[in-house]
Amino acid sequence: MQTDLIQNTRVFKEFERSFNHFFEECERGFTNELIINMYCRIYTPGKTVITYKSNVKEMYFIRQGLVEVFNNENDEAAKEKPILYLPKFSYFGDYQILFNLKSNIVFKTLAHTPDDKKSVSSDPMPDIIFMCIDKNLLLDFCELFPQTAENIKRRALERRKRF
C-alpha cells in the first residue's frame, strides 16, 4: 500500500524523481519509509543550518534555494568564502549521521547570489525549503534495510572524497 501511495501520488513521485541520485540504489521499502516520514523545514536566507563541530540531527533534501558550504579553517578569510554551493535537489547531513561524526564544515542558506560579492541584492532572496528526516529514523531505516545502508554509506564516502 505504501508503494502504491508513493508511486501514484504526484507529490511523492515528483520528490522521488527529483532526488533519484539518492534513491536509485535504495530498496523500495527504505524509500517508502523515508519519504512518508519526512517533514518540512523553512529557513530564511543567511541562516546557519549546521554549525562546525555540531552533532547533525537531521538529513536535509533541498527543495528550493541554495546552500553554501564553508570550511572551518583557522584562516578567517577562508571561513568567509564558500568552498561549495549545493543547489536545489542536493542533499546533506547523511555523511555525518551515517558515520556518527560531528560536522567539520558549516552549512548556511544562501543570503545573496554567488556572484554578488557579499552584497544583498535589491530583490529579497526566497526562503530555502528543505525536506528532512530525523537522524534516529534514518538510522532505524538503515538497520531495517542493510543493503540500502551499505549503498548510501558508500555513496556518502564517494561524495566526501570529492571535497
PDB file of C-alpha atoms in Angstrom, residues 6-153:
ATOM      1  CA  ILE A   6       4.357   6.788  -3.204  1.00  0.00           C
ATOM      2  CA  GLN A   7       4.209   5.842  -6.891  1.00  0.00           C
ATOM      3  CA  ASN A   8       0.696   7.109  -7.559  1.00  0.00           C
ATOM      4  CA  THR A   9       0.742  10.346  -5.600  1.00  0.00           C
ATOM      5  CA  ARG A  10       2.090  13.165  -7.720  1.00  0.00           C
ATOM      6  CA  VAL A  11       3.917  14.939  -4.862  1.00  0.00           C
ATOM      7  CA  PHE A  12       5.735  11.830  -3.639  1.00  0.00           C
ATOM      8  CA  LYS A  13       6.509  10.637  -7.155  1.00  0.00           C
ATOM      9  CA  GLU A  14       7.942  14.025  -8.099  1.00  0.00           C
ATOM     10  CA  PHE A  15      10.043  14.121  -4.923  1.00  0.00           C
ATOM     11  CA  GLU A  16      11.486  10.666  -5.529  1.00  0.00           C
ATOM     12  CA  ARG A  17      12.248  11.516  -9.159  1.00  0.00           C
ATOM     13  CA  SER A  18      13.894  14.841  -8.179  1.00  0.00           C
ATOM     14  CA  PHE A  19      16.243  13.035  -5.795  1.00  0.00           C
ATOM     15  CA  ASN A  20      16.751   9.930  -7.932  1.00  0.00           C
ATOM     16  CA  HIS A  21      20.527  10.314  -7.461  1.00  0.00           C
ATOM     17  CA  PHE A  22      19.907   9.469  -3.792  1.00  0.00           C
ATOM     18  CA  PHE A  23      17.126   6.895  -4.191  1.00  0.00           C
ATOM     19  CA  GLU A  24      18.419   4.970  -7.237  1.00  0.00           C
ATOM     20  CA  GLU A  25      20.259   2.347  -5.137  1.00  0.00           C
ATOM     21  CA  CYS A  26      17.690   2.194  -2.322  1.00  0.00           C
ATOM     22  CA  GLU A  27      15.298  -0.647  -1.665  1.00  0.00           C
ATOM     23  CA  ARG A  28      11.634   0.193  -2.230  1.00  0.00           C
ATOM     24  CA  GLY A  29      10.734  -0.226   1.461  1.00  0.00           C
ATOM     25  CA  PHE A  30      13.519   2.136   2.546  1.00  0.00           C
ATOM     26  CA  THR A  31      12.430   4.759   0.007  1.00  0.00           C
ATOM     27  CA  ASN A  32       8.803   4.481   1.100  1.00  0.00           C
ATOM     28  CA  GLU A  33       9.604   4.767   4.811  1.00  0.00           C
ATOM     29  CA  LEU A  34      11.957   7.690   4.292  1.00  0.00           C
ATOM     30  CA  ILE A  35       9.560   9.710   2.144  1.00  0.00           C
ATOM     31  CA  ILE A  36       6.462   9.260   4.287  1.00  0.00           C
ATOM     32  CA  ASN A  37       8.391  10.204   7.452  1.00  0.00           C
ATOM     33  CA  MET A  38       9.879  13.445   6.104  1.00  0.00           C
ATOM     34  CA  TYR A  39       8.918  16.882   7.327  1.00  0.00           C
ATOM     35  CA  CYS A  40       9.463  20.390   6.004  1.00  0.00           C
ATOM     36  CA  ARG A  41      11.886  22.991   7.357  1.00  0.00           C
ATOM     37  CA  ILE A  42      11.945  26.548   6.017  1.00  0.00           C
ATOM     38  CA  TYR A  43      14.967  28.788   6.580  1.00  0.00           C
ATOM     39  CA  THR A  44      15.378  32.431   5.688  1.00  0.00           C
ATOM     40  CA  PRO A  45      18.450  33.398   3.646  1.00  0.00           C
ATOM     41  CA  GLY A  46      21.705  33.789   5.551  1.00  0.00           C
ATOM     42  CA  LYS A  47      20.928  31.325   8.351  1.00  0.00           C
ATOM     43  CA  THR A  48      23.255  28.596   9.575  1.00  0.00           C
ATOM     44  CA  VAL A  49      21.762  25.131   9.143  1.00  0.00           C
ATOM     45  CA  ILE A  50      24.634  23.029  10.541  1.00  0.00           C
ATOM     46  CA  THR A  51      27.409  24.549  12.632  1.00  0.00           C
ATOM     47  CA  TYR A  52      31.022  23.454  12.982  1.00  0.00           C
ATOM     48  CA  LYS A  53      31.508  20.578  15.456  1.00  0.00           C
ATOM     49  CA  SER A  54      27.770  20.082  15.896  1.00  0.00           C
ATOM     50  CA  ASN A  55      26.032  16.737  16.072  1.00  0.00           C
ATOM     51  CA  VAL A  56      23.889  16.553  12.957  1.00  0.00           C
ATOM     52  CA  LYS A  57      20.311  15.725  13.925  1.00  0.00           C
ATOM     53  CA  GLU A  58      18.651  15.703  10.508  1.00  0.00           C
ATOM     54  CA  MET A  59      19.367  14.877   6.914  1.00  0.00           C
ATOM     55  CA  TYR A  60      18.337  17.693   4.546  1.00  0.00           C
ATOM     56  CA  PHE A  61      16.998  17.476   0.997  1.00  0.00           C
ATOM     57  CA  ILE A  62      16.973  20.896  -0.721  1.00  0.00           C
ATOM     58  CA  ARG A  63      13.598  21.590  -2.380  1.00  0.00           C
ATOM     59  CA  GLN A  64      14.143  25.305  -3.027  1.00  0.00           C
ATOM     60  CA  GLY A  65      17.149  27.599  -2.809  1.00  0.00           C
ATOM     61  CA  LEU A  66      20.885  27.236  -2.420  1.00  0.00           C
ATOM     62  CA  VAL A  67      23.118  26.231   0.479  1.00  0.00           C
ATOM     63  CA  GLU A  68      26.687  27.418   0.951  1.00  0.00           C
ATOM     64  CA  VAL A  69      29.305  25.075   2.398  1.00  0.00           C
ATOM     65  CA  PHE A  70      32.184  26.573   4.365  1.00  0.00           C
ATOM     66  CA  ASN A  71      35.423  25.008   5.527  1.00  0.00           C
ATOM     67  CA  ASN A  72      36.238  25.880   9.115  1.00  0.00           C
ATOM     68  CA  GLU A  73      39.943  26.551   8.735  1.00  0.00           C
ATOM     69  CA  ASN A  74      41.882  28.737  11.160  1.00  0.00           C
ATOM     70  CA  ASP A  75      42.282  31.383   8.479  1.00  0.00           C
ATOM     71  CA  GLU A  76      39.419  33.879   8.953  1.00  0.00           C
ATOM     72  CA  ALA A  77      39.394  34.749   5.230  1.00  0.00           C
ATOM     73  CA  ALA A  78      38.880  31.074   4.320  1.00  0.00           C
ATOM     74  CA  LYS A  79      35.902  30.875   6.689  1.00  0.00           C
ATOM     75  CA  GLU A  80      34.187  33.681   4.774  1.00  0.00           C
ATOM     76  CA  LYS A  81      34.493  32.096   1.330  1.00  0.00           C
ATOM     77  CA  PRO A  82      32.288  29.098   0.479  1.00  0.00           C
ATOM     78  CA  ILE A  83      34.049  26.013  -0.824  1.00  0.00           C
ATOM     79  CA  LEU A  84      30.891  24.724  -2.459  1.00  0.00           C
ATOM     80  CA  TYR A  85      27.303  25.622  -3.334  1.00  0.00           C
ATOM     81  CA  LEU A  86      24.605  22.978  -3.021  1.00  0.00           C
ATOM     82  CA  PRO A  87      21.737  23.630  -5.440  1.00  0.00           C
ATOM     83  CA  LYS A  88      18.111  22.570  -5.435  1.00  0.00           C
ATOM     84  CA  PHE A  89      17.746  18.754  -5.348  1.00  0.00           C
ATOM     85  CA  SER A  90      21.003  18.286  -3.413  1.00  0.00           C
ATOM     86  CA  TYR A  91      21.114  16.684  -0.001  1.00  0.00           C
ATOM     87  CA  PHE A  92      23.429  16.805   3.018  1.00  0.00           C
ATOM     88  CA  GLY A  93      23.806  15.616   6.583  1.00  0.00           C
ATOM     89  CA  ASP A  94      23.830  11.943   5.613  1.00  0.00           C
ATOM     90  CA  TYR A  95      27.609  11.569   5.924  1.00  0.00           C
ATOM     91  CA  GLN A  96      27.752  12.878   9.478  1.00  0.00           C
ATOM     92  CA  ILE A  97      24.733  10.815  10.560  1.00  0.00           C
ATOM     93  CA  LEU A  98      25.761   7.550   8.910  1.00  0.00           C
ATOM     94  CA  PHE A  99      29.296   7.683  10.302  1.00  0.00           C
ATOM     95  CA  ASN A 100      28.349   9.262  13.648  1.00  0.00           C
ATOM     96  CA  LEU A 101      30.612  12.275  13.140  1.00  0.00           C
ATOM     97  CA  LYS A 102      30.394  15.879  14.214  1.00  0.00           C
ATOM     98  CA  SER A 103      30.325  18.282  11.311  1.00  0.00           C
ATOM     99  CA  ASN A 104      33.714  19.586  10.245  1.00  0.00           C
ATOM    100  CA  ILE A 105      32.103  22.026   7.819  1.00  0.00           C
ATOM    101  CA  VAL A 106      29.399  24.684   8.072  1.00  0.00           C
ATOM    102  CA  PHE A 107      26.187  24.735   6.019  1.00  0.00           C
ATOM    103  CA  LYS A 108      24.380  28.075   5.551  1.00  0.00           C
ATOM    104  CA  THR A 109      21.426  29.167   3.472  1.00  0.00           C
ATOM    105  CA  LEU A 110      22.453  31.483   0.669  1.00  0.00           C
ATOM    106  CA  ALA A 111      21.904  35.160   1.514  1.00  0.00           C
ATOM    107  CA  HIS A 112      22.950  36.533  -1.886  1.00  0.00           C
ATOM    108  CA  THR A 113      23.646  35.284  -5.372  1.00  0.00           C
ATOM    109  CA  PRO A 114      27.058  33.566  -5.695  1.00  0.00           C
ATOM    110  CA  ASP A 115      28.403  36.320  -7.982  1.00  0.00           C
ATOM    111  CA  ASP A 116      27.099  39.082  -5.697  1.00  0.00           C
ATOM    112  CA  LYS A 117      30.267  39.594  -3.578  1.00  0.00           C
ATOM    113  CA  LYS A 118      28.635  39.907  -0.134  1.00  0.00           C
ATOM    114  CA  SER A 119      26.025  42.486  -1.036  1.00  0.00           C
ATOM    115  CA  VAL A 120      22.415  41.531  -0.798  1.00  0.00           C
ATOM    116  CA  SER A 121      20.569  42.373  -3.995  1.00  0.00           C
ATOM    117  CA  SER A 122      17.528  44.651  -4.026  1.00  0.00           C
ATOM    118  CA  ASP A 123      15.274  41.648  -4.633  1.00  0.00           C
ATOM    119  CA  PRO A 124      14.975  39.589  -1.481  1.00  0.00           C
ATOM    120  CA  MET A 125      16.226  36.024  -1.724  1.00  0.00           C
ATOM    121  CA  PRO A 126      13.474  33.435  -1.396  1.00  0.00           C
ATOM    122  CA  ASP A 127      13.259  31.197   1.638  1.00  0.00           C
ATOM    123  CA  ILE A 128      15.169  27.941   1.447  1.00  0.00           C
ATOM    124  CA  ILE A 129      12.916  24.904   1.741  1.00  0.00           C
ATOM    125  CA  PHE A 130      14.146  21.539   2.955  1.00  0.00           C
ATOM    126  CA  MET A 131      12.500  18.184   3.392  1.00  0.00           C
ATOM    127  CA  CYS A 132      14.167  16.494   6.352  1.00  0.00           C
ATOM    128  CA  ILE A 133      14.416  13.117   8.003  1.00  0.00           C
ATOM    129  CA  ASP A 134      15.292  12.734  11.661  1.00  0.00           C
ATOM    130  CA  LYS A 135      18.669  11.147  12.435  1.00  0.00           C
ATOM    131  CA  ASN A 136      17.172   8.361  14.558  1.00  0.00           C
ATOM    132  CA  LEU A 137      14.612   7.447  11.909  1.00  0.00           C
ATOM    133  CA  LEU A 138      17.272   7.375   9.195  1.00  0.00           C
ATOM    134  CA  LEU A 139      19.413   5.069  11.313  1.00  0.00           C
ATOM    135  CA  ASP A 140      16.402   2.858  12.111  1.00  0.00           C
ATOM    136  CA  PHE A 141      15.623   2.522   8.399  1.00  0.00           C
ATOM    137  CA  CYS A 142      19.271   1.676   7.695  1.00  0.00           C
ATOM    138  CA  GLU A 143      19.054  -1.088  10.264  1.00  0.00           C
ATOM    139  CA  LEU A 144      15.893  -2.456   8.624  1.00  0.00           C
ATOM    140  CA  PHE A 145      17.409  -2.248   5.133  1.00  0.00           C
ATOM    141  CA  PRO A 146      21.133  -3.160   5.453  1.00  0.00           C
ATOM    142  CA  GLN A 147      21.792  -3.351   1.704  1.00  0.00           C
ATOM    143  CA  THR A 148      20.489   0.173   1.228  1.00  0.00           C
ATOM    144  CA  ALA A 149      22.518   1.297   4.245  1.00  0.00           C
ATOM    145  CA  GLU A 150      25.697  -0.016   2.609  1.00  0.00           C
ATOM    146  CA  ASN A 151      24.817   1.682  -0.675  1.00  0.00           C
ATOM    147  CA  ILE A 152      24.162   5.097   0.840  1.00  0.00           C
ATOM    148  CA  LYS A 153      27.242   4.873   3.096  1.00  0.00           C
TER     149      LYS A 153
END
